[in-house]
Structure formats: structure tokens, C-alpha cells
GROMACS .gro file of N, CA and C in nm:
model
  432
    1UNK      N    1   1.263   1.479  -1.106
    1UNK     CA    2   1.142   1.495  -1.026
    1UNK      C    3   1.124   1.642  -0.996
    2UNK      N    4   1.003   1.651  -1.038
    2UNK     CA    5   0.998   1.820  -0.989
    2UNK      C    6   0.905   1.839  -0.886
    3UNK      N    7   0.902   1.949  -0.833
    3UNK     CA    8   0.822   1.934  -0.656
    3UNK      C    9   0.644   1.942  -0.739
    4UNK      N   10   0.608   1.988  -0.857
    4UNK     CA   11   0.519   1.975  -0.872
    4UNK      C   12   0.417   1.822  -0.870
    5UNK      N   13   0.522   1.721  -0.911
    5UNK     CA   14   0.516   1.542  -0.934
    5UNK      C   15   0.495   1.533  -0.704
    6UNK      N   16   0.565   1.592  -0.643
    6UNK     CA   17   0.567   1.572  -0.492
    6UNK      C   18   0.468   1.620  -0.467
    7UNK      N   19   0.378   1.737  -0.476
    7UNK     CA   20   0.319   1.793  -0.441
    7UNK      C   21   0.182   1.718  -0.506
    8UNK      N   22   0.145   1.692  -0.617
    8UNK     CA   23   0.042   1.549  -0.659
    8UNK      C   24   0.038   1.412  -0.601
    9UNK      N   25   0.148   1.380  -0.534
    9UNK     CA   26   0.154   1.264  -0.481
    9UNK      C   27   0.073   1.276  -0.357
   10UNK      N   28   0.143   1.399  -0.313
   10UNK     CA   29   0.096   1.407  -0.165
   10UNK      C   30  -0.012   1.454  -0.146
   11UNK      N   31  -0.104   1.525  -0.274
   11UNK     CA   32  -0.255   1.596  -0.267
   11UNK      C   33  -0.339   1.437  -0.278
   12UNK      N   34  -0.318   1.365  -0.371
   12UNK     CA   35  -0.369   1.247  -0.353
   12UNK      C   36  -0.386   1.202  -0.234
   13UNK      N   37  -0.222   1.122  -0.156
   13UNK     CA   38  -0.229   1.061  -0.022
   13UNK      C   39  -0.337   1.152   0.096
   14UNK      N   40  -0.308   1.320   0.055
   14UNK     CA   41  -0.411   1.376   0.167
   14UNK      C   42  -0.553   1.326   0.108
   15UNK      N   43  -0.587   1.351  -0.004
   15UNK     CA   44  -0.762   1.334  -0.047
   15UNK      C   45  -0.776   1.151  -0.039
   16UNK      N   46  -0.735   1.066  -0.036
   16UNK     CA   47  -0.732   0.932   0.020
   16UNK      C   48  -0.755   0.865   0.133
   17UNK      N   49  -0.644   0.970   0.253
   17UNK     CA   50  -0.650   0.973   0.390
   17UNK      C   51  -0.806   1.075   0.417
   18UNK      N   52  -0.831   1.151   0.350
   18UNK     CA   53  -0.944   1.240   0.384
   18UNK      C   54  -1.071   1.103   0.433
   19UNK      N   55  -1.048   1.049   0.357
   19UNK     CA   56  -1.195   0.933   0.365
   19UNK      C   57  -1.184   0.846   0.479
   20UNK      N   58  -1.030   0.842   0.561
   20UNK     CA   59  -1.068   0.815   0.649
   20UNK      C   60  -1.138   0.919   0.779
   21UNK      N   61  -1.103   1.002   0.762
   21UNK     CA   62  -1.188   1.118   0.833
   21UNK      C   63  -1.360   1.113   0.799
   22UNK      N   64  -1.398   1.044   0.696
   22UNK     CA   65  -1.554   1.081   0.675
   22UNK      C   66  -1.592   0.984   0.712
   23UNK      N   67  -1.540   0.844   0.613
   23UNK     CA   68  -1.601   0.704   0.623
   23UNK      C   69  -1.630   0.694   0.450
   24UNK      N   70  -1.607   0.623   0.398
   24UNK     CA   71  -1.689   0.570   0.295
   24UNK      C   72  -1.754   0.429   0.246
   25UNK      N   73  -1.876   0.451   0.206
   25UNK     CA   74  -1.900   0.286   0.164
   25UNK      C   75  -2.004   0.290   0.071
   26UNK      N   76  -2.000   0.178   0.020
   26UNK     CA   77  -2.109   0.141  -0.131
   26UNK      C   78  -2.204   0.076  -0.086
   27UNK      N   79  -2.316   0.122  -0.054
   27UNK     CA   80  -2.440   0.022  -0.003
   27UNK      C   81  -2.377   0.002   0.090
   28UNK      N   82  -2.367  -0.139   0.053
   28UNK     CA   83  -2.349  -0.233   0.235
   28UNK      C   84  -2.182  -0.290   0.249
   29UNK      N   85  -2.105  -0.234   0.177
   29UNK     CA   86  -2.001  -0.241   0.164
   29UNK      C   87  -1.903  -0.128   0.203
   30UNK      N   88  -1.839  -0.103   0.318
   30UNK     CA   89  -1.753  -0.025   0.345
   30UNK      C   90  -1.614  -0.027   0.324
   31UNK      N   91  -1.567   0.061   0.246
   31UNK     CA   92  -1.416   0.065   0.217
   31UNK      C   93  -1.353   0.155   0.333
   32UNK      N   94  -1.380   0.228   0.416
   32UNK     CA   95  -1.307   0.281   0.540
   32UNK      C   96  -1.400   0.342   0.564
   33UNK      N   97  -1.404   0.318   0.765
   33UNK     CA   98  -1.527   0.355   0.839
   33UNK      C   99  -1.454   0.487   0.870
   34UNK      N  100  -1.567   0.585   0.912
   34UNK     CA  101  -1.527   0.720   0.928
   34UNK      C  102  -1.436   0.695   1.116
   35UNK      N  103  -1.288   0.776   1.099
   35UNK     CA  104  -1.217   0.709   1.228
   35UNK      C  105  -1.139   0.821   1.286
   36UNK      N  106  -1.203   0.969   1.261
   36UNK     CA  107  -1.135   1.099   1.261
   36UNK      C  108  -1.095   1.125   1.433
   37UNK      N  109  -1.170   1.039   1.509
   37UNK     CA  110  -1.122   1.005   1.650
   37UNK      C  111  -1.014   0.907   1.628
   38UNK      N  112  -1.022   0.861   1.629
   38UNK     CA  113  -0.853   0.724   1.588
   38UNK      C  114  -0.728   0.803   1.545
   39UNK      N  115  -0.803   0.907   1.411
   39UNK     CA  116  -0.683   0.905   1.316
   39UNK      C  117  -0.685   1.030   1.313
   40UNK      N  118  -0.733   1.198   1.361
   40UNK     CA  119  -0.749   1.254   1.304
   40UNK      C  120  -0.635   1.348   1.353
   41UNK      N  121  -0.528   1.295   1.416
   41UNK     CA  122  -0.408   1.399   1.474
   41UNK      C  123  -0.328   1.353   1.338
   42UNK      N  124  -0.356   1.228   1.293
   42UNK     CA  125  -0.250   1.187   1.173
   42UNK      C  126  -0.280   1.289   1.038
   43UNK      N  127  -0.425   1.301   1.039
   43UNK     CA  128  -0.445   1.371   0.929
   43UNK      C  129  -0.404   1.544   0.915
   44UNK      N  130  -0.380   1.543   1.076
   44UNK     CA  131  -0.380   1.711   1.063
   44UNK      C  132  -0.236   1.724   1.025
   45UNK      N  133  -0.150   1.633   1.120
   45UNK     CA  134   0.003   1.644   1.067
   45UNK      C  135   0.027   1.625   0.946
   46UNK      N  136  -0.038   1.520   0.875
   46UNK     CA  137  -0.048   1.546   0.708
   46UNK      C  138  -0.063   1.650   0.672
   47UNK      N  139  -0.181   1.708   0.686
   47UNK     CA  140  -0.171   1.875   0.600
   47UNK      C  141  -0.089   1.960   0.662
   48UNK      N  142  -0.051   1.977   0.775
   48UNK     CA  143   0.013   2.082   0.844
   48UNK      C  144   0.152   2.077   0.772
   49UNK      N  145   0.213   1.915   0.724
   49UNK     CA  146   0.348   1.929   0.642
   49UNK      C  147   0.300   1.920   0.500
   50UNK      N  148   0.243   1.899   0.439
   50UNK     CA  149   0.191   1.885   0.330
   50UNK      C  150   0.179   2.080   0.268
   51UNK      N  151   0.142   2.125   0.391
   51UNK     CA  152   0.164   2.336   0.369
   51UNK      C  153   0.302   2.345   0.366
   52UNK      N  154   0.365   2.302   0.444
   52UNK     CA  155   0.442   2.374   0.493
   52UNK      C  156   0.561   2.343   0.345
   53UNK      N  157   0.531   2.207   0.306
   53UNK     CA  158   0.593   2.164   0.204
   53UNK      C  159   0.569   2.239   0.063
   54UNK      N  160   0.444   2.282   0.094
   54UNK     CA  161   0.434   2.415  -0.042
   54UNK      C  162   0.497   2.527  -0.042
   55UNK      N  163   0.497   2.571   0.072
   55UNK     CA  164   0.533   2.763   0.108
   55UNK      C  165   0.661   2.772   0.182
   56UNK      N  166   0.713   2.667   0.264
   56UNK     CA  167   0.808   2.636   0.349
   56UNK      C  168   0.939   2.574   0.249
   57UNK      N  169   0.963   2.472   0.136
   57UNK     CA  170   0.979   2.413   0.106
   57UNK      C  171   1.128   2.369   0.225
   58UNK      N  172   1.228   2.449   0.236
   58UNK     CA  173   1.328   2.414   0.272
   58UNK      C  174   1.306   2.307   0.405
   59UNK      N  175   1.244   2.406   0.510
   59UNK     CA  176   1.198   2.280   0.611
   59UNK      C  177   1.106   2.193   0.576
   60UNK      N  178   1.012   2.220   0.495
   60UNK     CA  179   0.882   2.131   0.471
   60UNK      C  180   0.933   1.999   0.382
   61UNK      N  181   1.010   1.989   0.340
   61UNK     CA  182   1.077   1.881   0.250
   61UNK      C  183   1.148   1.766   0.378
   62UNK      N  184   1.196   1.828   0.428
   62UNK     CA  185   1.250   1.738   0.576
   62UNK      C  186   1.159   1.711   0.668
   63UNK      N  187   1.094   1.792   0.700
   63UNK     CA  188   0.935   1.728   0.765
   63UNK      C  189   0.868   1.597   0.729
   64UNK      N  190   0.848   1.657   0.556
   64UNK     CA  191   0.796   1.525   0.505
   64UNK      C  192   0.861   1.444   0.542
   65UNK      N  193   0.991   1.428   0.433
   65UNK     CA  194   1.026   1.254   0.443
   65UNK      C  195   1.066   1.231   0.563
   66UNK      N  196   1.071   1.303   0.683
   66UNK     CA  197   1.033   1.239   0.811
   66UNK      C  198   0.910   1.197   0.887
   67UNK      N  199   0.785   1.221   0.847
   67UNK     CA  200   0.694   1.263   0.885
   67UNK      C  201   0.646   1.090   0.753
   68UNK      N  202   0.678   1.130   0.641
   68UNK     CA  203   0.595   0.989   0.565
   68UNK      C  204   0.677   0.870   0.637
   69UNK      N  205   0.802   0.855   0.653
   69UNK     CA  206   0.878   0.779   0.713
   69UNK      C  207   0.822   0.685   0.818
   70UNK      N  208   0.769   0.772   0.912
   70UNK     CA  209   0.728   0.742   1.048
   70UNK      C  210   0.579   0.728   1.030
   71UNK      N  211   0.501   0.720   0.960
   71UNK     CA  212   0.363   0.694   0.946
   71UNK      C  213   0.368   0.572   0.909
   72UNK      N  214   0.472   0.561   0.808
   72UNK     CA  215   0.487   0.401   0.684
   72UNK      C  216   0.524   0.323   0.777
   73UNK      N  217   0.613   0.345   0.911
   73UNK     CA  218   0.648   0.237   1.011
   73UNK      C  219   0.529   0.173   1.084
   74UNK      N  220   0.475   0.331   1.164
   74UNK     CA  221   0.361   0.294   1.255
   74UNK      C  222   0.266   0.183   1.131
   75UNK      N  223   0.221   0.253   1.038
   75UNK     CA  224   0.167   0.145   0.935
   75UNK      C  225   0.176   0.019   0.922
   76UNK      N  226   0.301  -0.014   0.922
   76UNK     CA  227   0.371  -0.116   0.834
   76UNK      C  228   0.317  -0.185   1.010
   77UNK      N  229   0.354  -0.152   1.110
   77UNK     CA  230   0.355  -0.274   1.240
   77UNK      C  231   0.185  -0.231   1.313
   78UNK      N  232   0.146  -0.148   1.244
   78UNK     CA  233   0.031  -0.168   1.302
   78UNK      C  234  -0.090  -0.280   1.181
   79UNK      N  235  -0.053  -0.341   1.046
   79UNK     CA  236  -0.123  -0.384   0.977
   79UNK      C  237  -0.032  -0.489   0.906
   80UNK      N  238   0.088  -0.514   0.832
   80UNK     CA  239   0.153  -0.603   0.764
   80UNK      C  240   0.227  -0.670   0.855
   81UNK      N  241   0.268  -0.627   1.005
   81UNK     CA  242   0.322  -0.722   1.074
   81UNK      C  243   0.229  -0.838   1.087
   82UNK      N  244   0.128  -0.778   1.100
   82UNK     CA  245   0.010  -0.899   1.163
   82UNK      C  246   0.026  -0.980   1.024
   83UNK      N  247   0.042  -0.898   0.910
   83UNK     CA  248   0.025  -1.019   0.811
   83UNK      C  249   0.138  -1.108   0.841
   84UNK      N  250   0.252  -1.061   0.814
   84UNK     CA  251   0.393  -1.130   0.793
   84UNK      C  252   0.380  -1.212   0.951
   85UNK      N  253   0.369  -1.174   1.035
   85UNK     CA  254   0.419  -1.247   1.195
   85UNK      C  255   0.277  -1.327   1.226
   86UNK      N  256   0.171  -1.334   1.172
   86UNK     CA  257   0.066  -1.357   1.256
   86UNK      C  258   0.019  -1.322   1.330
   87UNK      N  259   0.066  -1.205   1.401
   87UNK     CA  260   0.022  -1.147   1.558
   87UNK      C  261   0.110  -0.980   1.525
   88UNK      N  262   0.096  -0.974   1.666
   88UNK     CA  263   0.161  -0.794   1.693
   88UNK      C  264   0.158  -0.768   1.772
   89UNK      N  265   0.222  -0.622   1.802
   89UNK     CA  266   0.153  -0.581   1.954
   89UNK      C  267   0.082  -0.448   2.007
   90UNK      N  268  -0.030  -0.418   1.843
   90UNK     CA  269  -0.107  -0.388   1.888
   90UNK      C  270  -0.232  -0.444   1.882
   91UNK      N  271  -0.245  -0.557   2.003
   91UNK     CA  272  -0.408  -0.616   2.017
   91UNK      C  273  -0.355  -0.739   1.992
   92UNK      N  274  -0.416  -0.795   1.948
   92UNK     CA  275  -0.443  -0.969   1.935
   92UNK      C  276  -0.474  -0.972   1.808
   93UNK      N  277  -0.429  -1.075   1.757
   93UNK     CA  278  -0.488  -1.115   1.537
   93UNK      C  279  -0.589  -1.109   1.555
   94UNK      N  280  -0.667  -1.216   1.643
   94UNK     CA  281  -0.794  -1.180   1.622
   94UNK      C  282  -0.896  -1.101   1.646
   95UNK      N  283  -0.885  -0.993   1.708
   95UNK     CA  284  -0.907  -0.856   1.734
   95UNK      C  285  -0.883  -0.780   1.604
   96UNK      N  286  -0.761  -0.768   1.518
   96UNK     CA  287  -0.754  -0.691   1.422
   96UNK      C  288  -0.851  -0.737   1.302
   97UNK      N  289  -0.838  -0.888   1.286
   97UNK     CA  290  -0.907  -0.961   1.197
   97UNK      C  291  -1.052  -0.906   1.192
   98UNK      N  292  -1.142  -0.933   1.343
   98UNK     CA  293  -1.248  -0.891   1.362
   98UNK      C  294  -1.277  -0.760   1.299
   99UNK      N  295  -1.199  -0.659   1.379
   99UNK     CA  296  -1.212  -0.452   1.353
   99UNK      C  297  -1.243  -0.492   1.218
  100UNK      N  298  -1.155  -0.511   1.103
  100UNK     CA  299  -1.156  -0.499   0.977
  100UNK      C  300  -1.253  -0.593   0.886
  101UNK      N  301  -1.338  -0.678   0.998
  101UNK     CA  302  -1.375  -0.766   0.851
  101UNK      C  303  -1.511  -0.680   0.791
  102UNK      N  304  -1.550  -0.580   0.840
  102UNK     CA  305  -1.635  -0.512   0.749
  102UNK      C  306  -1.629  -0.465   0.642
  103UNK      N  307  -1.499  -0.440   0.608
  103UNK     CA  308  -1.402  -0.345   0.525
  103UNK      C  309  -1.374  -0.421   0.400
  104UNK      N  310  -1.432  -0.382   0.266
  104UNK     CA  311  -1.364  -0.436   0.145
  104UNK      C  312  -1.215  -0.527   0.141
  105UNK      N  313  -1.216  -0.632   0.126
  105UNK     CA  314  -1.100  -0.689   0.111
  105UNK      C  315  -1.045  -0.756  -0.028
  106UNK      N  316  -0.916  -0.756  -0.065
  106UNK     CA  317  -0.842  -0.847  -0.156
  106UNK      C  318  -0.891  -0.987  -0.155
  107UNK      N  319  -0.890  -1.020   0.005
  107UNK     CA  320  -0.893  -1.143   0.007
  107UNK      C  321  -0.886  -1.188   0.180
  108UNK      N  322  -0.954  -1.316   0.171
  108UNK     CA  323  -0.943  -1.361   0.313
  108UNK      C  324  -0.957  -1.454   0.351
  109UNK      N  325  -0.836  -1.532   0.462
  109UNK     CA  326  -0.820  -1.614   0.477
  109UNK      C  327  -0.842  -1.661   0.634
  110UNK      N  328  -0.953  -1.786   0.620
  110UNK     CA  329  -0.915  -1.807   0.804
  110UNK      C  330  -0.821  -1.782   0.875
  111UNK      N  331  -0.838  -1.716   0.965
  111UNK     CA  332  -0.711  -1.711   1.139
  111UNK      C  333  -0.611  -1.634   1.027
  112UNK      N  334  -0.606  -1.574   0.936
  112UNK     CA  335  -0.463  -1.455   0.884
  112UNK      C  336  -0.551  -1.334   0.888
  113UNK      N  337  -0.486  -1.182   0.908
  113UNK     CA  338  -0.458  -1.108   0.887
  113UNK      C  339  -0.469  -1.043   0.743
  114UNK      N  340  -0.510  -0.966   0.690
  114UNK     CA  341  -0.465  -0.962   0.512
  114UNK      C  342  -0.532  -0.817   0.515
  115UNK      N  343  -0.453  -0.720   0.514
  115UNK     CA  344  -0.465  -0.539   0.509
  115UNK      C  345  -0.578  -0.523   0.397
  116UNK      N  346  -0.709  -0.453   0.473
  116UNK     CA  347  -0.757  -0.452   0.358
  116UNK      C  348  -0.737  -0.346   0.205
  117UNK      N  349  -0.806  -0.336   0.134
  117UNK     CA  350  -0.789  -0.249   0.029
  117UNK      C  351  -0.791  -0.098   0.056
  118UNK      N  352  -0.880   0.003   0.113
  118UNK     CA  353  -0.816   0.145   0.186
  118UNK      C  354  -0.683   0.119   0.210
  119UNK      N  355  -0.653   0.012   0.335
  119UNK     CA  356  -0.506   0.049   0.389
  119UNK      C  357  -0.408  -0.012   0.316
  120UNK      N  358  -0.441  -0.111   0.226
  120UNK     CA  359  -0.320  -0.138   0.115
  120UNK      C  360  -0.305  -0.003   0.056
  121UNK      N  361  -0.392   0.059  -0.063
  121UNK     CA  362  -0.402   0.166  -0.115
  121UNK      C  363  -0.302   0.262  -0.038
  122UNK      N  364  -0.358   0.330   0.093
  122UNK     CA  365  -0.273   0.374   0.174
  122UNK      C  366  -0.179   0.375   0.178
  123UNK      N  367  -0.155   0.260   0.210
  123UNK     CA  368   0.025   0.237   0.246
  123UNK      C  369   0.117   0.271   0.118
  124UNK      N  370   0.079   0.245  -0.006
  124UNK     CA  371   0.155   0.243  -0.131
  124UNK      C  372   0.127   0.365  -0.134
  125UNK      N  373   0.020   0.464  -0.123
  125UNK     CA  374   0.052   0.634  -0.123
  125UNK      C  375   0.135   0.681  -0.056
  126UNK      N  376   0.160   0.603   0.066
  126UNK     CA  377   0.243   0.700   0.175
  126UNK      C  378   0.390   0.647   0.117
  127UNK      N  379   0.421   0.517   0.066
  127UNK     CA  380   0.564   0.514  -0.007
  127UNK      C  381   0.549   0.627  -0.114
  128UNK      N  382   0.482   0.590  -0.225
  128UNK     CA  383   0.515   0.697  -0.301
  128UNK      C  384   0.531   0.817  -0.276
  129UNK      N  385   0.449   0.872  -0.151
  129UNK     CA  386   0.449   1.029  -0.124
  129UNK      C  387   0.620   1.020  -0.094
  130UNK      N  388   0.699   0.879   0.035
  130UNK     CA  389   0.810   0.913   0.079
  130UNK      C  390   0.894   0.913  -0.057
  131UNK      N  391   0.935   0.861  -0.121
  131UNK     CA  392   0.993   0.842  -0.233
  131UNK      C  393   1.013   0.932  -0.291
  132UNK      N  394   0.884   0.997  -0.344
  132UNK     CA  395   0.900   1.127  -0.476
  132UNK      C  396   0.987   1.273  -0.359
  133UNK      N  397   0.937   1.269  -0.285
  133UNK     CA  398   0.999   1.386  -0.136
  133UNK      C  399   1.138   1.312  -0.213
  134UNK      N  400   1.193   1.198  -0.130
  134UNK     CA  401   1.331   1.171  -0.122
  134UNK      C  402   1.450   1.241  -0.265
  135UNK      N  403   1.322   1.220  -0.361
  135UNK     CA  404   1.410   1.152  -0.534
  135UNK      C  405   1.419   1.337  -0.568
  136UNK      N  406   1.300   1.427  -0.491
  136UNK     CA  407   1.283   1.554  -0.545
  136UNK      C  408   1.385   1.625  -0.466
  137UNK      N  409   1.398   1.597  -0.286
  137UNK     CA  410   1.498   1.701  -0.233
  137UNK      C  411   1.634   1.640  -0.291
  138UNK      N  412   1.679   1.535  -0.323
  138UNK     CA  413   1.801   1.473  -0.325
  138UNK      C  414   1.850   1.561  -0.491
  139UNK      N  415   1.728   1.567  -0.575
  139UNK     CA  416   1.762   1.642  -0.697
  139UNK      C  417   1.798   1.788  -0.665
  140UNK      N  418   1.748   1.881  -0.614
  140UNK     CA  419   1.753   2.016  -0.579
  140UNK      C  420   1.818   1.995  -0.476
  141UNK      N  421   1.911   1.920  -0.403
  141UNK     CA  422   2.055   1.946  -0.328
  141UNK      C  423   2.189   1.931  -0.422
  142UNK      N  424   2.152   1.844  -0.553
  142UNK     CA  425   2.278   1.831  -0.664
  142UNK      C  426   2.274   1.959  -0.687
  143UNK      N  427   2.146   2.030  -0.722
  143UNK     CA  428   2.163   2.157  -0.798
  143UNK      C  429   2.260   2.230  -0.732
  144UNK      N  430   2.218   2.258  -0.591
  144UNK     CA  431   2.340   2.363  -0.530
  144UNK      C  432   2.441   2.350  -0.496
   0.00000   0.00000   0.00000
């Protein structure tokens, strides 16, 4: 893995996450509403390690895979718990169900939960971003 393969992963996950900062949608179909009040401290810490991971590398490599780590959690229990548990604790199912049913979906099922397509997408960027970090610093610590 070379930091150039890390550094594409993670220009993606930022230009992906960007759309949640604008909003996008097709006609009458929205794939993520613009949420730069919700989300937009997440996005800055994205780029702020996402630099630092270019020019910084030594700390910026540990930033990351701490920094994707802890997004993929908040993630994971703010959207797949509800899938996997039925509920959560942020809000009520049917509160989350509601927020999202505007939003392009895979699929949907009465009274479940089911992440739509942005935040599926999402979530599998922010593994891959953690991953390629992990597979790239773990290579350039054999080296030395």
C-alpha cells in the first residue's frame, strides 16, 4: 500500500462527505439533504486530518486511523444499530425511520430501520479510508 492508494481513498471519502455539506438530489429524489449544521464539525475534522495526513504524515497517519475509527463507531450506533437492534439511543426508530424516508433507499421495510444509500456508501468509505491508513502505516513501520 502506498500513501498515494491512502490519500485517494480519503480524497474520495472527503468529496462524498462534501455532499453532505451541500445536499444533493435528482428531481424529486434526494440522496443527502444539505446538513453542514448537523455535520459540519465532522467534515472539518476530516480535512483538517486528511492535511495533516499529506504534509504531517508521521502524526497525520495516527490522527487518521483514530479519527476514521471513531466516526465508523459514532456511525455504526448512530444508523446500523437501529438496523441490527431495532431501536438506539439516539431518538426513537421511528424518528430515524421518519428523518430518512426522503432519502434514496436500497430498500424498505415497515417499522425497520435500513441505512440509506449516501450513508451505506459512507460508511464503506470511512472503512476503506480506516483500512488503507492501517495496511499503509503498518507497511512503513516494517520498513524502519
Amino acid at each position: 500500500m502506498k500513501k498515494i492508494h491512502c490519500i485517494i481513498v480519503q480524497s474520495i471519502l472527503l468529496l462524498w462527505f462534501f455532499l453532505d455539506m451541500t445536499g444533493l438530489y435528482f428531481g424529486n429524489n434526494c440522496l443527502v439533504s444539505r446538513s453542514y449544521k448537523d455535520d459540519g464539525i465532522f467534515f472539518l475534522i476530516n480535512l483538517i486530518v486528511f492535511v495533516l495526513f499529506i504534509f504531517k504524515e508521521r502524526i497525520g497517519k495516527w490522527l487518521a486511523i483514530v479519527w476514521f475509527a471513531m466516526w465508523f463507531a459514532i456511525q455504526f450506533i448512530c444508523h446500523e444499530w437501529y438496523t441490527i437492534f431495532n431501536g438506539g439511543f439516539m431518538g426513537t426508530l421511528q424518528g430515524k425511520i421518519d428523518y430518512f424516508s426522503g432519502t434514496i433507499q436500497w430498500l424498505q421495510i415497515e417499522g425497520r430501520y435500513i441505512p440509506d444509500v449516501y450513508h451505506t456508501i459512507l460508511h464503506i468509505l470511512i472503512l476503506c479510508a480506516l483500512i488503507s491508513t492501517i495496511v499503509y502505516s503498518k507497511k512503513i513501520a516494517k520498513k524502519k
